[in-house]
PDB file of C-alpha atoms and ligand atoms in Angstrom:
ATOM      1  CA  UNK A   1       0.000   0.000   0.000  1.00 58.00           C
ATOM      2  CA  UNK A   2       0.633   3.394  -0.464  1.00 88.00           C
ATOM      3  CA  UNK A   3       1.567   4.963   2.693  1.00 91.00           C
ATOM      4  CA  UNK A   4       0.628   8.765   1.562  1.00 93.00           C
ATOM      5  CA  UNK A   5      -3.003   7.541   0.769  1.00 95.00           C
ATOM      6  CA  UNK A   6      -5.696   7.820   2.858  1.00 96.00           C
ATOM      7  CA  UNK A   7      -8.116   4.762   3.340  1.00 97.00           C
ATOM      8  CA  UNK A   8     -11.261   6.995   3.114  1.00 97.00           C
ATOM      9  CA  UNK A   9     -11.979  10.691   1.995  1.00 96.00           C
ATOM     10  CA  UNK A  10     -14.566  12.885   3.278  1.00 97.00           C
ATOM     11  CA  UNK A  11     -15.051  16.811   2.345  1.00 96.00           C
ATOM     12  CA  UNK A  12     -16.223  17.419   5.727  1.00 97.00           C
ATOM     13  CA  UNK A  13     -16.278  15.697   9.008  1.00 98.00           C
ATOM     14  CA  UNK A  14     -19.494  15.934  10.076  1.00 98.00           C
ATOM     15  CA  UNK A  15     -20.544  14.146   6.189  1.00 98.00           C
ATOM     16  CA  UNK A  16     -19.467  11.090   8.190  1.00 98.00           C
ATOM     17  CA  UNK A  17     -22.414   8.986   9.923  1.00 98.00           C
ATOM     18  CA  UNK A  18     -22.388   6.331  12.494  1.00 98.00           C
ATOM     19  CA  UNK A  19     -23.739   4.028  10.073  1.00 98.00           C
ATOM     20  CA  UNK A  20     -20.588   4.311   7.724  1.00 98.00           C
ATOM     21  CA  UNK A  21     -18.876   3.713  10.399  1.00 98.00           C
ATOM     22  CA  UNK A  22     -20.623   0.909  11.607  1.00 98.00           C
ATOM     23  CA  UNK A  23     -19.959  -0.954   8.314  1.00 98.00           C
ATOM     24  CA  UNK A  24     -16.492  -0.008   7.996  1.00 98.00           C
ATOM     25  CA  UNK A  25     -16.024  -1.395  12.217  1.00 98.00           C
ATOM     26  CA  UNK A  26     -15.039   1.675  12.935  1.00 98.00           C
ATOM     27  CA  UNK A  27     -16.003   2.456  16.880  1.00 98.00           C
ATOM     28  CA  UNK A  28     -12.998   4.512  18.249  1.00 98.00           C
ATOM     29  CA  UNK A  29     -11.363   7.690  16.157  1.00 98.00           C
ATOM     30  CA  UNK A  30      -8.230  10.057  16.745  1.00 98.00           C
ATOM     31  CA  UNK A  31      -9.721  13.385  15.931  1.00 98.00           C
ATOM     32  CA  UNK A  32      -6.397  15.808  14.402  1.00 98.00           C
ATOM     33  CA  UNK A  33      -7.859  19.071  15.665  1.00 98.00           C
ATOM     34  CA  UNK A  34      -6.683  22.440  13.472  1.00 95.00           C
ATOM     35  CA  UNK A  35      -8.244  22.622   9.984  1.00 95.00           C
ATOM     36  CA  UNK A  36     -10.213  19.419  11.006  1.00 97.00           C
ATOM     37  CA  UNK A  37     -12.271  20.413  13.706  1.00 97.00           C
ATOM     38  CA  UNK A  38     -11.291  24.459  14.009  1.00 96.00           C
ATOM     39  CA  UNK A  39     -10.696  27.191  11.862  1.00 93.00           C
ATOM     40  CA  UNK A  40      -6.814  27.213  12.228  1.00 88.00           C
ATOM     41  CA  UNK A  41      -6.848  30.911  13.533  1.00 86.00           C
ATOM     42  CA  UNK A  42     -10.135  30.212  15.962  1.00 89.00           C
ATOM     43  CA  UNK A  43      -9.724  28.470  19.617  1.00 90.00           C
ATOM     44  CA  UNK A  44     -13.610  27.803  18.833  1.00 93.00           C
ATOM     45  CA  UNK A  45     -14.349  24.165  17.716  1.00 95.00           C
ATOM     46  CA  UNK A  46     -17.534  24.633  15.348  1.00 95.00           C
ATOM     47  CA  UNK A  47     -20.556  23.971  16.389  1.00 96.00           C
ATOM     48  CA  UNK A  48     -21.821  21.672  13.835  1.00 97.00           C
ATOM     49  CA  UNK A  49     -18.624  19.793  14.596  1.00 97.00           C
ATOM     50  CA  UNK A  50     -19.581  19.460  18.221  1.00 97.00           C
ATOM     51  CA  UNK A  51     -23.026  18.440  17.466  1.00 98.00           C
ATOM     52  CA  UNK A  52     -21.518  15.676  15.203  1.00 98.00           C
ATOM     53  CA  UNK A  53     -19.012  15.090  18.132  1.00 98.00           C
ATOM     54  CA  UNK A  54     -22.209  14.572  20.634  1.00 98.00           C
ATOM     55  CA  UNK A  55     -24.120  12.789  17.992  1.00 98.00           C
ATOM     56  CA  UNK A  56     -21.588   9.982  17.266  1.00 98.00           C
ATOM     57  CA  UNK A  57     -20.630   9.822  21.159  1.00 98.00           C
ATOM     58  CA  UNK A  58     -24.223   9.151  21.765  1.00 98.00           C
ATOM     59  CA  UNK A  59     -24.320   5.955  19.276  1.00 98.00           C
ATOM     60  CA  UNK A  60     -21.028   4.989  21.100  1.00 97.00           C
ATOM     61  CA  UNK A  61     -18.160   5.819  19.130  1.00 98.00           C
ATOM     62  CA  UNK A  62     -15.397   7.141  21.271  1.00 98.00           C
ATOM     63  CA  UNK A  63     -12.969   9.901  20.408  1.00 98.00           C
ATOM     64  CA  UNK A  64      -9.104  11.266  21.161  1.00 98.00           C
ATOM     65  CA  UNK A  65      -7.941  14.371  20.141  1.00 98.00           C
ATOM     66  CA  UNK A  66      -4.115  13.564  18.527  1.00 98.00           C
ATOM     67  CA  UNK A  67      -2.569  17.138  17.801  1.00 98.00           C
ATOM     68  CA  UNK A  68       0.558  18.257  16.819  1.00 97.00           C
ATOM     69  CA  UNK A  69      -0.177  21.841  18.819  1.00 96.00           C
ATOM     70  CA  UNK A  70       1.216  22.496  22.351  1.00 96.00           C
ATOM     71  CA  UNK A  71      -0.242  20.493  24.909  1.00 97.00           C
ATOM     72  CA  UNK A  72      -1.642  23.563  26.946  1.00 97.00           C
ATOM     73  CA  UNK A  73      -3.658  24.611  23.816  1.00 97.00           C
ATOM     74  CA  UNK A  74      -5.100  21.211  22.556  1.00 97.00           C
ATOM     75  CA  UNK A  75      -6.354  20.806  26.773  1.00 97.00           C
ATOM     76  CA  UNK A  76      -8.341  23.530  26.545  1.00 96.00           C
ATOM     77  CA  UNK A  77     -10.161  22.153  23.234  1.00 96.00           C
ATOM     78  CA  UNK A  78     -10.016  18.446  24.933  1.00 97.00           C
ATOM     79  CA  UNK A  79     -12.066  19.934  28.361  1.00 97.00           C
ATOM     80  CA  UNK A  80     -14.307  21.908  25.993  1.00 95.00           C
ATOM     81  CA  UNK A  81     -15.274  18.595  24.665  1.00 96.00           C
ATOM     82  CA  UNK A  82     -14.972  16.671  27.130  1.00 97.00           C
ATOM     83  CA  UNK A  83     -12.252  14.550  25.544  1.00 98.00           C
ATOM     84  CA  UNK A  84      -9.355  12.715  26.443  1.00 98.00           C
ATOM     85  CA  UNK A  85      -6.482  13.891  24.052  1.00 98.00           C
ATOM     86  CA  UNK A  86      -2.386  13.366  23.257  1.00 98.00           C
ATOM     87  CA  UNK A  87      -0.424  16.417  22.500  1.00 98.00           C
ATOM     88  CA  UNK A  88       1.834  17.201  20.920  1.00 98.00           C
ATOM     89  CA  UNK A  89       1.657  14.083  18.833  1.00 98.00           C
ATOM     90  CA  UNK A  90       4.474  14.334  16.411  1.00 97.00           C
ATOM     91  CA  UNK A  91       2.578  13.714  13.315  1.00 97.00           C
ATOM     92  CA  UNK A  92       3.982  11.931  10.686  1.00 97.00           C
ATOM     93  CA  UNK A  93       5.842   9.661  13.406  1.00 98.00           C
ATOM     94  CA  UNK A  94       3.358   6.908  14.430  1.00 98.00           C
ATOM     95  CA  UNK A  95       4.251   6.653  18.052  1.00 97.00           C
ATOM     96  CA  UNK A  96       1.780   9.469  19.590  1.00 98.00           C
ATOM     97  CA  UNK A  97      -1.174   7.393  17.730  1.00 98.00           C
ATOM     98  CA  UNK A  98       0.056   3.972  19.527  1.00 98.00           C
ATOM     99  CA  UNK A  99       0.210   5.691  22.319  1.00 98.00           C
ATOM    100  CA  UNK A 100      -2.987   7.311  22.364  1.00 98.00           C
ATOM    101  CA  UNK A 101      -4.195   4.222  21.249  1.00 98.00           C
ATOM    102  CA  UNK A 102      -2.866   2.430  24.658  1.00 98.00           C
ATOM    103  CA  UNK A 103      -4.293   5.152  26.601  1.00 97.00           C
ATOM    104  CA  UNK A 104      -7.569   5.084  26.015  1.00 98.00           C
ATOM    105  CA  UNK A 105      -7.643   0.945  25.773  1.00 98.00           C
ATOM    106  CA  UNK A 106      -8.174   1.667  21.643  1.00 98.00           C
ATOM    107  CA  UNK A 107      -7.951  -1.419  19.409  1.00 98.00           C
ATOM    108  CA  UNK A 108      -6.152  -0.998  16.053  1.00 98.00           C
ATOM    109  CA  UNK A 109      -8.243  -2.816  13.867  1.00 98.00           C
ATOM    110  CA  UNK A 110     -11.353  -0.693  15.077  1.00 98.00           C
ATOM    111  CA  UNK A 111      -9.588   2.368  14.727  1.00 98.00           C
ATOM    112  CA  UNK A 112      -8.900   5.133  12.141  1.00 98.00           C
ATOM    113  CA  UNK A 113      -7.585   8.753  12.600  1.00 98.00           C
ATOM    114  CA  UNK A 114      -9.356  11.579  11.255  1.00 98.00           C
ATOM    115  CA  UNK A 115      -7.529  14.627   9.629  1.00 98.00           C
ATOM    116  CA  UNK A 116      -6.912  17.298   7.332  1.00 97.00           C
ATOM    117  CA  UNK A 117      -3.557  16.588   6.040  1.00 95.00           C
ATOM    118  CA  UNK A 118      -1.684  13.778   4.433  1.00 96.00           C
ATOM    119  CA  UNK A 119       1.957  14.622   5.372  1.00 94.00           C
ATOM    120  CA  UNK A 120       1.008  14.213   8.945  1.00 96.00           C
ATOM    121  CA  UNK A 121      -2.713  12.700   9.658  1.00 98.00           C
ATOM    122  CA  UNK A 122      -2.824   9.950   6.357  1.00 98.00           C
ATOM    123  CA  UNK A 123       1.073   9.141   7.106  1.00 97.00           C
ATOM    124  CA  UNK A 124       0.917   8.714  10.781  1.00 98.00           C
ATOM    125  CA  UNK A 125      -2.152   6.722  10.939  1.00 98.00           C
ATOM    126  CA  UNK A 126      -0.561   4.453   7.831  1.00 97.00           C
ATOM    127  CA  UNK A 127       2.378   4.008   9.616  1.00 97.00           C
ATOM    128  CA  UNK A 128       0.871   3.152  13.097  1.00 98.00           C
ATOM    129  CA  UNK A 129      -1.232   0.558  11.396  1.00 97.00           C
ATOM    130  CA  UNK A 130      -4.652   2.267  11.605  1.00 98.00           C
ATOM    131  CA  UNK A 131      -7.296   3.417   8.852  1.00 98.00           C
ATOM    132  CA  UNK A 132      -6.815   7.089   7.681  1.00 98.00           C
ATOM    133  CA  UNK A 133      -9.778   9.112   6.850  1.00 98.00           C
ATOM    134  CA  UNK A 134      -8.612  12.331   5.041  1.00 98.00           C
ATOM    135  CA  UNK A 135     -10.904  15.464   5.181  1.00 97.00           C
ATOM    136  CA  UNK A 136     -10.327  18.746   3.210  1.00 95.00           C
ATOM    137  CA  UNK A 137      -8.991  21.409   5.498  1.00 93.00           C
ATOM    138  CA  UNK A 138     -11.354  24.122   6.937  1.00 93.00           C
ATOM    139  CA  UNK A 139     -10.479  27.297   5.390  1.00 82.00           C
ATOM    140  CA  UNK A 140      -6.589  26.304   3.970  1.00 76.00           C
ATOM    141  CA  UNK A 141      -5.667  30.185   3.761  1.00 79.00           C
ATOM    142  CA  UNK A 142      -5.465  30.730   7.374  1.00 81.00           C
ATOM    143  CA  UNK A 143      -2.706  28.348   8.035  1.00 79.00           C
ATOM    144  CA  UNK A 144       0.766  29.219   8.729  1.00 80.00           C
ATOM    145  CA  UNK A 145       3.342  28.990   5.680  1.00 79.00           C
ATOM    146  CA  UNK A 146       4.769  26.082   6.660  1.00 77.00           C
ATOM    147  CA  UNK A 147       1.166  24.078   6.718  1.00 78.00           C
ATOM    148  CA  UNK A 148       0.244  25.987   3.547  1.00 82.00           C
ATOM    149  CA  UNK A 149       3.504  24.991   1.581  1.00 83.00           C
ATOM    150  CA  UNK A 150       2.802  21.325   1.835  1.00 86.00           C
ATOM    151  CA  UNK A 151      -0.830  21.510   0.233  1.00 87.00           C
ATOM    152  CA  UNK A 152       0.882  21.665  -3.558  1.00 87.00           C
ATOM    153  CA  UNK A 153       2.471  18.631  -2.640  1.00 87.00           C
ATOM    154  CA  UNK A 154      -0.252  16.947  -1.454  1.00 89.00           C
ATOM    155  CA  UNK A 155      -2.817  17.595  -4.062  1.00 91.00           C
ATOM    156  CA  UNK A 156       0.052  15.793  -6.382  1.00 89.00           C
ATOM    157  CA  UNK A 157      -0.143  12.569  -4.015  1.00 89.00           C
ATOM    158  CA  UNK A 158      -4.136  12.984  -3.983  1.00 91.00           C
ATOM    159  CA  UNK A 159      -4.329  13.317  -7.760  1.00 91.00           C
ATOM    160  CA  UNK A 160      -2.555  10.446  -8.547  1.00 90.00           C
ATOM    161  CA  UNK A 161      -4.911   8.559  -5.349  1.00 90.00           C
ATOM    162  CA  UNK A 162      -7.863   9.419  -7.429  1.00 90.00           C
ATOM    163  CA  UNK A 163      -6.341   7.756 -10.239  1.00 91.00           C
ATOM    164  CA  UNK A 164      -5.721   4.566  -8.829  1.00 85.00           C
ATOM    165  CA  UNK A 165      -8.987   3.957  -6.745  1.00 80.00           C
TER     166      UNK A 165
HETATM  167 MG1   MG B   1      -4.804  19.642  10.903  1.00 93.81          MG
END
């Protein structure tokens, strides 16, 4: 397999339901948390994310933030949400998902991570030897240079995804 492609793509996360997830045996997810859940700029989560959040919680599925931002940030989004999390992660490196994955009692084979970019969300989850859902970044043109520079790249791995599925 291709380690830069995501198992599943979604524009949004909230276009993901419980019974999708139910058919894939998906019942525990690694949320990424800027662009994925948040405007990158915003502390505020969005509230049709939350609702989603609740929604799926509701049905059972359990959730940990993984975040490559400073742990005193991504705690204040985890409390809001009432979510256990792991920060920083080190996305691309696969260890913060095992890990997390200890932590919260997670087993692989029902587990995927959700995020917004393949450099870091797709590769990490590939690598720890969970699914990888990819979702298109929240509003792209508020993220720092560095995040921004990689999108070229990745719309060059994505491309050539599309043409292989
Ligand atoms: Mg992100």
């Amino acid at each position: 397999m291709n380690f830069f492609y995501p198992h599943y793509r979604f524009g949004s996360i909230v276009e993901i339901s419980f019974e999708w997830l139910k058919e894939q045996g998906l019942s525990t997810l690694l949320l990424d948390v800027d662009s994925t859940l948040k405007y990158y700029s915003s502390p505020q989560i969005l509230p049709e994310v939350a609702d989603w959040i609740d929604q799926q919680s509701a049905c059972g599925i359990r959730f940990c933030l993984l975040s490559n931002g400073r742990q005193h940030r991504i705690r204040k989004t985890a409390d809001m949400l009432k979510l256990p999390y792991l920060a920083p992660a080190y996305k691309p490196l696969p260890f913060g998902c095992k890990k997390a994955m200890r932590q919260e009692h997670f087993e692989p084979l029902q587990t995927a991570l959700i995020g917004d970019q393949v450099f870091a969300d797709v590769l990490a989850a590939n690598l720890a030897g969970i699914r990888s859902i990819l979702v298109a970044p929240l509003r792209p043109e508020e993220e720092p240079f560095f995040a921004r520079m990689k999108r070229p790249l990745e719309r060059l791995v994505l491309s050539s995804y599309e043409r292989n599925r």
